mmCIF file of C-alpha atoms and ligand atoms in Angstrom:
data_model
loop_
_atom_site.group_PDB
_atom_site.id
_atom_site.type_symbol
_atom_site.label_atom_id
_atom_site.label_comp_id
_atom_site.label_asym_id
_atom_site.label_seq_id
_atom_site.Cartn_x
_atom_site.Cartn_y
_atom_site.Cartn_z
ATOM 1 C CA MET A 1 122.014 84.231 96.403
ATOM 2 C CA THR A 2 120.213 87.453 95.438
ATOM 3 C CA ILE A 3 116.545 86.831 94.820
ATOM 4 C CA GLN A 4 114.810 88.992 92.285
ATOM 5 C CA TRP A 5 111.728 88.381 90.081
ATOM 6 C CA PHE A 6 110.231 91.266 88.213
ATOM 7 C CA PRO A 7 109.539 90.067 84.659
ATOM 8 C CA GLY A 8 108.017 92.240 81.955
ATOM 9 C CA HIS A 9 104.468 91.015 82.562
ATOM 10 C CA MET A 10 104.598 92.445 86.096
ATOM 11 C CA ALA A 11 105.707 95.893 84.890
ATOM 12 C CA LYS A 12 102.804 95.753 82.442
ATOM 13 C CA ALA A 13 100.404 94.593 85.148
ATOM 14 C CA ARG A 14 101.467 97.514 87.308
ATOM 15 C CA ARG A 15 100.811 100.001 84.491
ATOM 16 C CA GLN A 16 97.388 98.466 83.872
ATOM 17 C CA VAL A 17 96.527 98.825 87.566
ATOM 18 C CA GLN A 18 97.386 102.523 87.358
ATOM 19 C CA GLU A 19 95.236 102.923 84.249
ATOM 20 C CA LYS A 20 92.187 101.416 85.933
ATOM 21 C CA LEU A 21 92.443 103.289 89.206
ATOM 22 C CA LYS A 22 90.033 106.015 88.330
ATOM 23 C CA LEU A 23 87.244 103.490 87.923
ATOM 24 C CA ILE A 24 87.864 101.907 91.345
ATOM 25 C CA ASP A 25 85.926 102.544 94.559
ATOM 26 C CA VAL A 26 87.777 100.200 96.953
ATOM 27 C CA VAL A 27 91.140 98.461 96.864
ATOM 28 C CA ILE A 28 91.437 95.009 98.437
ATOM 29 C CA GLU A 29 95.030 94.276 99.202
ATOM 30 C CA LEU A 30 95.589 90.531 99.663
ATOM 31 C CA ALA A 31 98.608 89.631 101.803
ATOM 32 C CA ASP A 32 99.823 86.217 102.933
ATOM 33 C CA ALA A 33 98.989 85.596 106.568
ATOM 34 C CA ARG A 34 102.267 83.721 106.956
ATOM 35 C CA ILE A 35 104.302 86.766 105.915
ATOM 36 C CA PRO A 36 101.983 89.786 106.364
ATOM 37 C CA HIS A 37 104.751 92.355 105.921
ATOM 38 C CA SER A 38 106.964 90.729 103.334
ATOM 39 C CA SER A 39 103.972 89.944 101.147
ATOM 40 C CA ARG A 40 102.947 93.620 100.939
ATOM 41 C CA ASN A 41 104.130 95.276 97.764
ATOM 42 C CA PRO A 42 105.565 98.710 98.666
ATOM 43 C CA MET A 43 104.614 99.904 95.179
ATOM 44 C CA ILE A 44 100.917 99.566 96.037
ATOM 45 C CA ASP A 45 101.131 102.437 98.530
ATOM 46 C CA GLU A 46 102.741 104.574 95.874
ATOM 47 C CA ILE A 47 100.226 103.734 93.174
ATOM 48 C CA VAL A 48 97.033 103.478 95.211
ATOM 49 C CA THR A 49 96.787 106.749 97.027
ATOM 50 C CA SER A 50 93.489 108.074 98.353
ATOM 51 C CA LYS A 51 91.368 104.945 97.786
ATOM 52 C CA PRO A 52 89.578 103.222 100.659
ATOM 53 C CA ARG A 53 91.533 100.099 101.442
ATOM 54 C CA LEU A 54 90.681 96.701 102.863
ATOM 55 C CA MET A 55 93.483 94.404 103.898
ATOM 56 C CA LEU A 56 92.921 90.661 103.825
ATOM 57 C CA LEU A 57 95.393 88.213 105.341
ATOM 58 C CA ASN A 58 94.739 85.142 103.229
ATOM 59 C CA LYS A 59 95.830 81.539 103.793
ATOM 60 C CA ALA A 60 95.126 82.067 107.480
ATOM 61 C CA ASP A 61 94.560 78.290 107.649
ATOM 62 C CA LEU A 62 98.305 77.834 107.093
ATOM 63 C CA ALA A 63 99.385 80.561 109.530
ATOM 64 C CA ASP A 64 99.979 80.646 113.268
ATOM 65 C CA ASP A 65 96.647 81.800 114.772
ATOM 66 C CA LYS A 66 98.206 83.739 117.649
ATOM 67 C CA LYS A 67 100.513 85.682 115.336
ATOM 68 C CA THR A 68 97.651 86.348 112.904
ATOM 69 C CA ARG A 69 95.804 88.042 115.764
ATOM 70 C CA GLU A 70 98.908 90.134 116.491
ATOM 71 C CA TRP A 71 99.171 91.169 112.868
ATOM 72 C CA ILE A 72 95.526 92.185 112.642
ATOM 73 C CA GLN A 73 95.962 94.331 115.704
ATOM 74 C CA PHE A 74 99.157 95.828 114.196
ATOM 75 C CA PHE A 75 97.440 96.880 110.926
ATOM 76 C CA GLN A 76 94.266 98.085 112.678
ATOM 77 C CA THR A 77 96.266 100.386 114.958
ATOM 78 C CA LYS A 78 97.760 101.868 111.752
ATOM 79 C CA GLY A 79 94.220 102.591 110.561
ATOM 80 C CA ILE A 80 94.023 99.762 107.972
ATOM 81 C CA LYS A 81 90.829 97.687 108.231
ATOM 82 C CA THR A 82 92.093 94.095 108.248
ATOM 83 C CA LEU A 83 90.480 90.646 108.183
ATOM 84 C CA ALA A 84 92.017 87.161 108.287
ATOM 85 C CA ILE A 85 90.500 84.774 105.747
ATOM 86 C CA ASP A 86 90.924 81.373 104.062
ATOM 87 C CA ALA A 87 89.800 81.882 100.510
ATOM 88 C CA GLN A 88 89.916 78.164 99.748
ATOM 89 C CA SER A 89 87.287 77.188 102.310
ATOM 90 C CA GLY A 90 85.652 80.646 102.504
ATOM 91 C CA LYS A 91 86.344 80.995 106.237
ATOM 92 C CA GLY A 92 86.252 84.624 107.496
ATOM 93 C CA MET A 93 84.862 85.923 104.178
ATOM 94 C CA LYS A 94 81.352 86.836 105.327
ATOM 95 C CA GLN A 95 82.438 90.301 106.382
ATOM 96 C CA ILE A 96 84.046 91.282 103.073
ATOM 97 C CA VAL A 97 80.961 92.632 101.252
ATOM 98 C CA GLU A 98 79.866 94.503 104.377
ATOM 99 C CA ALA A 99 83.352 95.969 104.811
ATOM 100 C CA CYS A 100 83.386 97.200 101.196
ATOM 101 C CA GLN A 101 79.943 98.754 101.706
ATOM 102 C CA GLY A 102 81.243 100.525 104.798
ATOM 103 C CA LEU A 103 84.225 101.884 102.886
ATOM 104 C CA VAL A 104 82.071 103.494 100.123
ATOM 105 C CA LYS A 105 79.438 104.800 102.513
ATOM 106 C CA GLU A 106 80.515 108.437 102.340
ATOM 107 C CA LYS A 107 81.021 108.401 98.572
ATOM 108 C CA TRP A 108 77.548 106.837 98.098
ATOM 109 C CA GLU A 109 75.952 109.350 100.378
ATOM 110 C CA LYS A 110 77.481 112.157 98.331
ATOM 111 C CA MET A 111 76.108 110.530 95.155
ATOM 112 C CA ARG A 112 72.627 110.263 96.704
ATOM 113 C CA ALA A 113 72.847 113.918 97.769
ATOM 114 C CA LYS A 114 73.410 114.709 94.094
ATOM 115 C CA GLY A 115 70.282 112.824 93.124
ATOM 116 C CA VAL A 116 71.592 109.340 92.189
ATOM 117 C CA VAL A 117 68.809 107.084 93.530
ATOM 118 C CA SER A 118 70.576 103.735 93.640
ATOM 119 C CA PRO A 119 74.328 103.829 93.252
ATOM 120 C CA ARG A 120 75.920 101.178 91.016
ATOM 121 C CA ALA A 121 77.862 98.025 92.179
ATOM 122 C CA ILE A 122 81.023 98.800 94.105
ATOM 123 C CA ARG A 123 84.073 98.444 91.877
ATOM 124 C CA VAL A 124 86.829 96.635 93.749
ATOM 125 C CA LEU A 125 90.446 96.232 92.627
ATOM 126 C CA ILE A 126 92.087 93.061 93.981
ATOM 127 C CA VAL A 127 95.869 93.378 94.206
ATOM 128 C CA GLY A 128 98.608 91.306 95.742
ATOM 129 C CA ILE A 129 101.741 89.268 95.166
ATOM 130 C CA PRO A 130 101.715 86.183 92.903
ATOM 131 C CA ASN A 131 100.083 82.977 94.292
ATOM 132 C CA VAL A 132 98.560 84.729 97.319
ATOM 133 C CA GLY A 133 95.014 83.601 96.339
ATOM 134 C CA LYS A 134 93.461 86.588 94.515
ATOM 135 C CA SER A 135 91.686 84.522 91.889
ATOM 136 C CA THR A 136 90.618 81.971 94.467
ATOM 137 C CA LEU A 137 89.100 84.733 96.568
ATOM 138 C CA ILE A 138 87.187 86.111 93.584
ATOM 139 C CA ASN A 139 85.821 82.704 92.626
ATOM 140 C CA LYS A 140 84.719 82.080 96.198
ATOM 141 C CA LEU A 141 82.920 85.445 96.365
ATOM 142 C CA ALA A 142 81.301 84.912 92.958
ATOM 143 C CA LYS A 143 80.419 81.276 93.910
ATOM 144 C CA ARG A 144 81.639 80.227 90.412
ATOM 145 C CA ASN A 145 85.036 79.299 88.973
ATOM 146 C CA LEU A 146 85.358 82.202 86.636
ATOM 147 C CA ALA A 147 89.032 83.066 87.276
ATOM 148 C CA LYS A 148 91.848 80.648 86.571
ATOM 149 C CA THR A 149 93.755 79.527 89.675
ATOM 150 C CA GLY A 150 96.785 77.337 90.254
ATOM 151 C CA ASP A 151 99.318 76.243 92.828
ATOM 152 C CA ARG A 152 102.184 78.282 91.403
ATOM 153 C CA PRO A 153 102.883 82.011 90.922
ATOM 154 C CA GLY A 154 102.029 83.736 87.681
ATOM 155 C CA VAL A 155 98.744 81.987 86.794
ATOM 156 C CA THR A 156 96.712 85.152 86.068
ATOM 157 C CA THR A 157 98.255 87.004 83.167
ATOM 158 C CA ALA A 158 95.543 89.564 82.323
ATOM 159 C CA GLN A 159 92.994 91.645 84.151
ATOM 160 C CA GLN A 160 89.416 90.374 84.318
ATOM 161 C CA TRP A 161 86.202 91.921 85.719
ATOM 162 C CA ILE A 162 83.954 89.526 87.638
ATOM 163 C CA LYS A 163 80.522 90.352 89.037
ATOM 164 C CA VAL A 164 79.428 89.293 92.508
ATOM 165 C CA GLY A 165 75.663 89.593 92.781
ATOM 166 C CA LYS A 166 74.411 93.117 92.508
ATOM 167 C CA GLU A 167 76.795 94.476 95.125
ATOM 168 C CA LEU A 168 80.327 94.080 93.745
ATOM 169 C CA GLU A 169 82.373 94.089 90.557
ATOM 170 C CA LEU A 170 85.788 92.677 91.197
ATOM 171 C CA LEU A 171 88.888 93.267 89.036
ATOM 172 C CA ASP A 172 91.302 90.306 89.166
ATOM 173 C CA THR A 173 94.862 91.256 88.375
ATOM 174 C CA PRO A 174 98.117 89.378 87.812
ATOM 175 C CA GLY A 175 100.295 89.058 90.916
ATOM 176 C CA ILE A 176 102.888 91.785 91.139
ATOM 177 C CA LEU A 177 106.284 91.894 92.940
ATOM 178 C CA TRP A 178 108.678 94.829 92.861
ATOM 179 C CA PRO A 179 112.007 95.409 91.169
ATOM 180 C CA LYS A 180 114.266 95.122 94.197
ATOM 181 C CA PHE A 181 113.947 93.517 97.615
ATOM 182 C CA GLU A 182 115.785 95.926 99.918
ATOM 183 C CA ASP A 183 116.089 93.116 102.455
ATOM 184 C CA GLN A 184 116.992 89.624 101.212
ATOM 185 C CA GLN A 185 115.023 88.165 104.168
ATOM 186 C CA VAL A 186 111.942 89.427 102.329
ATOM 187 C CA GLY A 187 113.015 87.566 99.206
ATOM 188 C CA LEU A 188 113.651 84.359 101.181
ATOM 189 C CA ARG A 189 110.272 84.598 102.923
ATOM 190 C CA LEU A 190 108.495 85.143 99.615
ATOM 191 C CA ALA A 191 110.398 82.207 98.091
ATOM 192 C CA THR A 192 109.629 79.918 101.082
ATOM 193 C CA THR A 193 105.878 80.574 100.905
ATOM 194 C CA GLY A 194 105.741 80.129 97.084
ATOM 195 C CA ALA A 195 105.394 83.656 95.651
ATOM 196 C CA ILE A 196 108.473 83.361 93.436
ATOM 197 C CA LYS A 197 108.856 81.030 90.536
ATOM 198 C CA ASP A 198 110.857 78.013 91.686
ATOM 199 C CA THR A 199 112.825 77.760 88.422
ATOM 200 C CA ILE A 200 114.660 81.043 89.116
ATOM 201 C CA LEU A 201 115.554 80.056 92.696
ATOM 202 C CA ASN A 202 118.315 78.071 94.219
ATOM 203 C CA LEU A 203 116.024 75.848 96.199
ATOM 204 C CA GLN A 204 118.816 74.633 98.470
ATOM 205 C CA ASP A 205 119.411 78.176 99.729
ATOM 206 C CA VAL A 206 115.689 78.667 100.291
ATOM 207 C CA ALA A 207 115.465 75.351 102.186
ATOM 208 C CA VAL A 208 118.479 76.292 104.351
ATOM 209 C CA PHE A 209 116.673 79.503 105.336
ATOM 210 C CA ALA A 210 113.363 77.666 106.022
ATOM 211 C CA LEU A 211 114.977 74.838 108.028
ATOM 212 C CA ARG A 212 116.960 77.264 110.178
ATOM 213 C CA PHE A 213 113.787 79.225 110.775
ATOM 214 C CA LEU A 214 111.838 76.162 111.813
ATOM 215 C CA SER A 215 114.611 74.923 114.051
ATOM 216 C CA THR A 216 114.568 78.176 116.016
ATOM 217 C CA HIS A 217 110.909 79.130 115.984
ATOM 218 C CA TYR A 218 108.899 75.902 115.631
ATOM 219 C CA PRO A 219 111.207 73.206 117.040
ATOM 220 C CA VAL A 220 108.371 71.013 118.417
ATOM 221 C CA GLU A 221 106.400 70.792 115.152
ATOM 222 C CA PHE A 222 109.581 70.444 113.142
ATOM 223 C CA LYS A 223 111.013 67.569 115.209
ATOM 224 C CA GLU A 224 107.708 65.765 115.102
ATOM 225 C CA ARG A 225 107.269 66.062 111.359
ATOM 226 C CA TYR A 226 110.751 64.714 110.581
ATOM 227 C CA GLN A 227 111.029 62.416 113.618
ATOM 228 C CA LEU A 228 114.163 64.103 114.882
ATOM 229 C CA ASP A 229 115.233 63.445 118.502
ATOM 230 C CA GLU A 230 117.424 66.521 118.447
ATOM 231 C CA ILE A 231 117.959 69.166 115.802
ATOM 232 C CA PRO A 232 121.584 68.934 114.676
ATOM 233 C CA ASP A 233 123.611 72.190 114.903
ATOM 234 C CA GLU A 234 125.146 71.750 111.463
ATOM 235 C CA ILE A 235 122.773 72.397 108.626
ATOM 236 C CA VAL A 236 124.360 69.695 106.466
ATOM 237 C CA ASP A 237 123.674 67.134 109.232
ATOM 238 C CA LEU A 238 120.053 68.282 109.285
ATOM 239 C CA PHE A 239 119.743 67.786 105.514
ATOM 240 C CA ASP A 240 121.332 64.347 105.852
ATOM 241 C CA GLU A 241 118.933 63.250 108.583
ATOM 242 C CA ILE A 242 115.824 64.419 106.753
ATOM 243 C CA GLY A 243 117.034 63.223 103.371
ATOM 244 C CA LYS A 244 117.754 59.699 104.753
ATOM 245 C CA ARG A 245 114.475 59.467 106.668
ATOM 246 C CA ARG A 246 112.430 60.509 103.655
ATOM 247 C CA GLY A 247 114.360 58.550 101.019
ATOM 248 C CA CYS A 248 115.744 61.540 99.147
ATOM 249 C CA LEU A 249 118.847 59.661 97.942
ATOM 250 C CA MET A 250 121.139 59.526 94.952
ATOM 251 C CA GLY A 251 123.016 56.479 93.645
ATOM 252 C CA GLY A 252 125.326 55.098 96.339
ATOM 253 C CA GLY A 253 122.995 56.047 99.118
ATOM 254 C CA MET A 254 124.153 59.674 99.325
ATOM 255 C CA VAL A 255 121.537 62.234 100.296
ATOM 256 C CA ASP A 256 120.223 64.265 97.340
ATOM 257 C CA TYR A 257 120.121 67.845 98.671
ATOM 258 C CA ASP A 258 117.998 69.115 95.749
ATOM 259 C CA LYS A 259 115.339 66.505 96.343
ATOM 260 C CA THR A 260 115.421 67.097 100.096
ATOM 261 C CA SER A 261 115.012 70.854 99.531
ATOM 262 C CA GLU A 262 112.037 70.311 97.224
ATOM 263 C CA LEU A 263 110.415 67.967 99.727
ATOM 264 C CA VAL A 264 110.758 70.244 102.748
ATOM 265 C CA LEU A 265 109.615 73.300 100.847
ATOM 266 C CA ARG A 266 106.629 71.427 99.423
ATOM 267 C CA GLU A 267 105.648 70.252 102.930
ATOM 268 C CA ILE A 268 106.145 73.668 104.529
ATOM 269 C CA ARG A 269 104.068 75.387 101.821
ATOM 270 C CA GLY A 270 101.343 72.745 102.107
ATOM 271 C CA GLY A 271 100.987 73.165 105.851
ATOM 272 C CA LYS A 272 102.359 69.660 106.626
ATOM 273 C CA VAL A 273 104.742 70.950 109.272
ATOM 274 C CA GLY A 274 102.096 72.948 111.044
ATOM 275 C CA LYS A 275 100.568 76.409 111.050
ATOM 276 C CA LEU A 276 103.588 78.657 110.507
ATOM 277 C CA THR A 277 104.133 82.419 110.486
ATOM 278 C CA PHE A 278 107.550 83.639 109.416
ATOM 279 C CA GLU A 279 107.565 87.172 110.812
ATOM 280 C CA VAL A 280 106.083 89.102 113.714
ATOM 281 C CA PRO A 281 105.088 92.785 113.896
ATOM 282 C CA SER A 282 108.067 93.666 116.094
ATOM 283 C CA ASP A 283 110.393 92.679 113.218
ATOM 284 C CA TRP A 284 108.919 95.599 111.264
ATOM 285 C CA GLU A 285 107.747 98.076 113.860
ATOM 286 C CA ASN A 286 109.838 100.916 112.488
ATOM 287 C CA SER A 287 109.200 100.264 108.808
ATOM 288 C CA HIS A 288 106.789 102.035 106.458
ATOM 289 C CA THR A 289 103.602 100.027 107.114
HETATM 290 N N1 GTP B 301 95.667 76.735 102.006
HETATM 291 C C1 GTP B 301 95.174 77.708 101.271
HETATM 292 N N2 GTP B 301 95.407 77.741 99.991
HETATM 293 C C2 GTP B 301 94.907 78.784 99.240
HETATM 294 C C3 GTP B 301 94.124 79.772 99.838
HETATM 295 N N3 GTP B 301 93.777 80.678 98.873
HETATM 296 C C4 GTP B 301 94.312 80.192 97.732
HETATM 297 N N4 GTP B 301 94.962 79.055 97.959
HETATM 298 C C5 GTP B 301 95.743 78.273 96.975
HETATM 299 O O1 GTP B 301 96.838 79.065 96.536
HETATM 300 C C6 GTP B 301 97.109 78.810 95.162
HETATM 301 C C7 GTP B 301 97.159 80.137 94.394
HETATM 302 O O2 GTP B 301 95.848 80.645 94.262
HETATM 303 P P1 GTP B 301 95.442 81.674 93.107
HETATM 304 O O3 GTP B 301 94.072 82.139 93.443
HETATM 305 O O4 GTP B 301 95.658 81.099 91.765
HETATM 306 O O5 GTP B 301 96.473 82.854 93.432
HETATM 307 P P2 GTP B 301 96.633 84.245 92.646
HETATM 308 O O6 GTP B 301 96.903 85.265 93.711
HETATM 309 O O7 GTP B 301 95.488 84.483 91.787
HETATM 310 O O8 GTP B 301 97.967 84.039 91.822
HETATM 311 P P3 GTP B 301 98.509 84.724 90.469
HETATM 312 O O9 GTP B 301 97.373 84.769 89.513
HETATM 313 O O10 GTP B 301 99.591 83.820 90.054
HETATM 314 O O11 GTP B 301 98.993 86.047 90.857
HETATM 315 C C8 GTP B 301 96.049 77.808 94.672
HETATM 316 O O12 GTP B 301 96.614 76.528 94.706
HETATM 317 C C9 GTP B 301 94.939 78.012 95.721
HETATM 318 O O13 GTP B 301 94.159 76.845 95.815
HETATM 319 C C10 GTP B 301 93.885 79.716 101.243
HETATM 320 O O14 GTP B 301 93.253 80.553 101.893
HETATM 321 N N5 GTP B 301 94.439 78.656 101.921
HETATM 322 MG MG1 MG B 302 95.343 84.766 89.826
#
């Protein structure tokens, strides 16, 4: 299976980001704490040159805490200011306004030197892949539900400015992917965590990837969730065991692999299996980040 999802609205959203850039003081890049590398759009580095950047690893409540700390360290050593947050509860978000103020300090000082008494609100562009929590973050910062959110990718379809007190003006944007995943592991990780529309995916292939990953990297949590004594070597046996235990059956008592795939992906995405991170910095040490 080759995974690809770059519909017309994303190409348009990318153009609109480029058009707005000259208005922007700070770029907040929202990545998914469960896949901090695979959820970074390589196009952002091409489009957003020479703007102060803040990196937020969102959905940290669903990610492996130890690995999140490793990722923060990884980005910080590359000179990218990075915070781990949970935009749904607001955890970790206190530092965001202060971080943005720090990032415009020099620019503001220059403005003051030119005689501007009180500089305007900081204009912040929020970018990231679909479903990563951009609109949720904005609503939390604004303390009002002004941006539409939803548990599927592609909810925001147009840009929207939202004010946060006197300090910030945030630009919400539609989630953007890129035309080609060089590495299909990236596509599978994005599909597993819910950044790609399910209707264009072969969910069984995605579930095979996810189950193999859990078997190798989180065997304790995995066995506990699905009450497995041992993890079978053959993937089909694993599907059969989970499908039977959880009642994902067709007529005649055969296991329904589609239903089983939907169930395990829903549970993995919802954090039911545990706090999971699907990649570590050493997987990507030599890449562009
Ligand atoms: N567990 C958890 N869920 C979150 C977090 N942030 C957002 N969500 C959920 O993730 C889903 C997507 O959130 P949105 O804010 O709509 O995502 P978005 O990035 O604006 O998505 P698009 O507009 O489609 O690009 C929603 O169901 C949110 O409730 C978080 O930190 N933790
Ligand atoms: Mg949105």
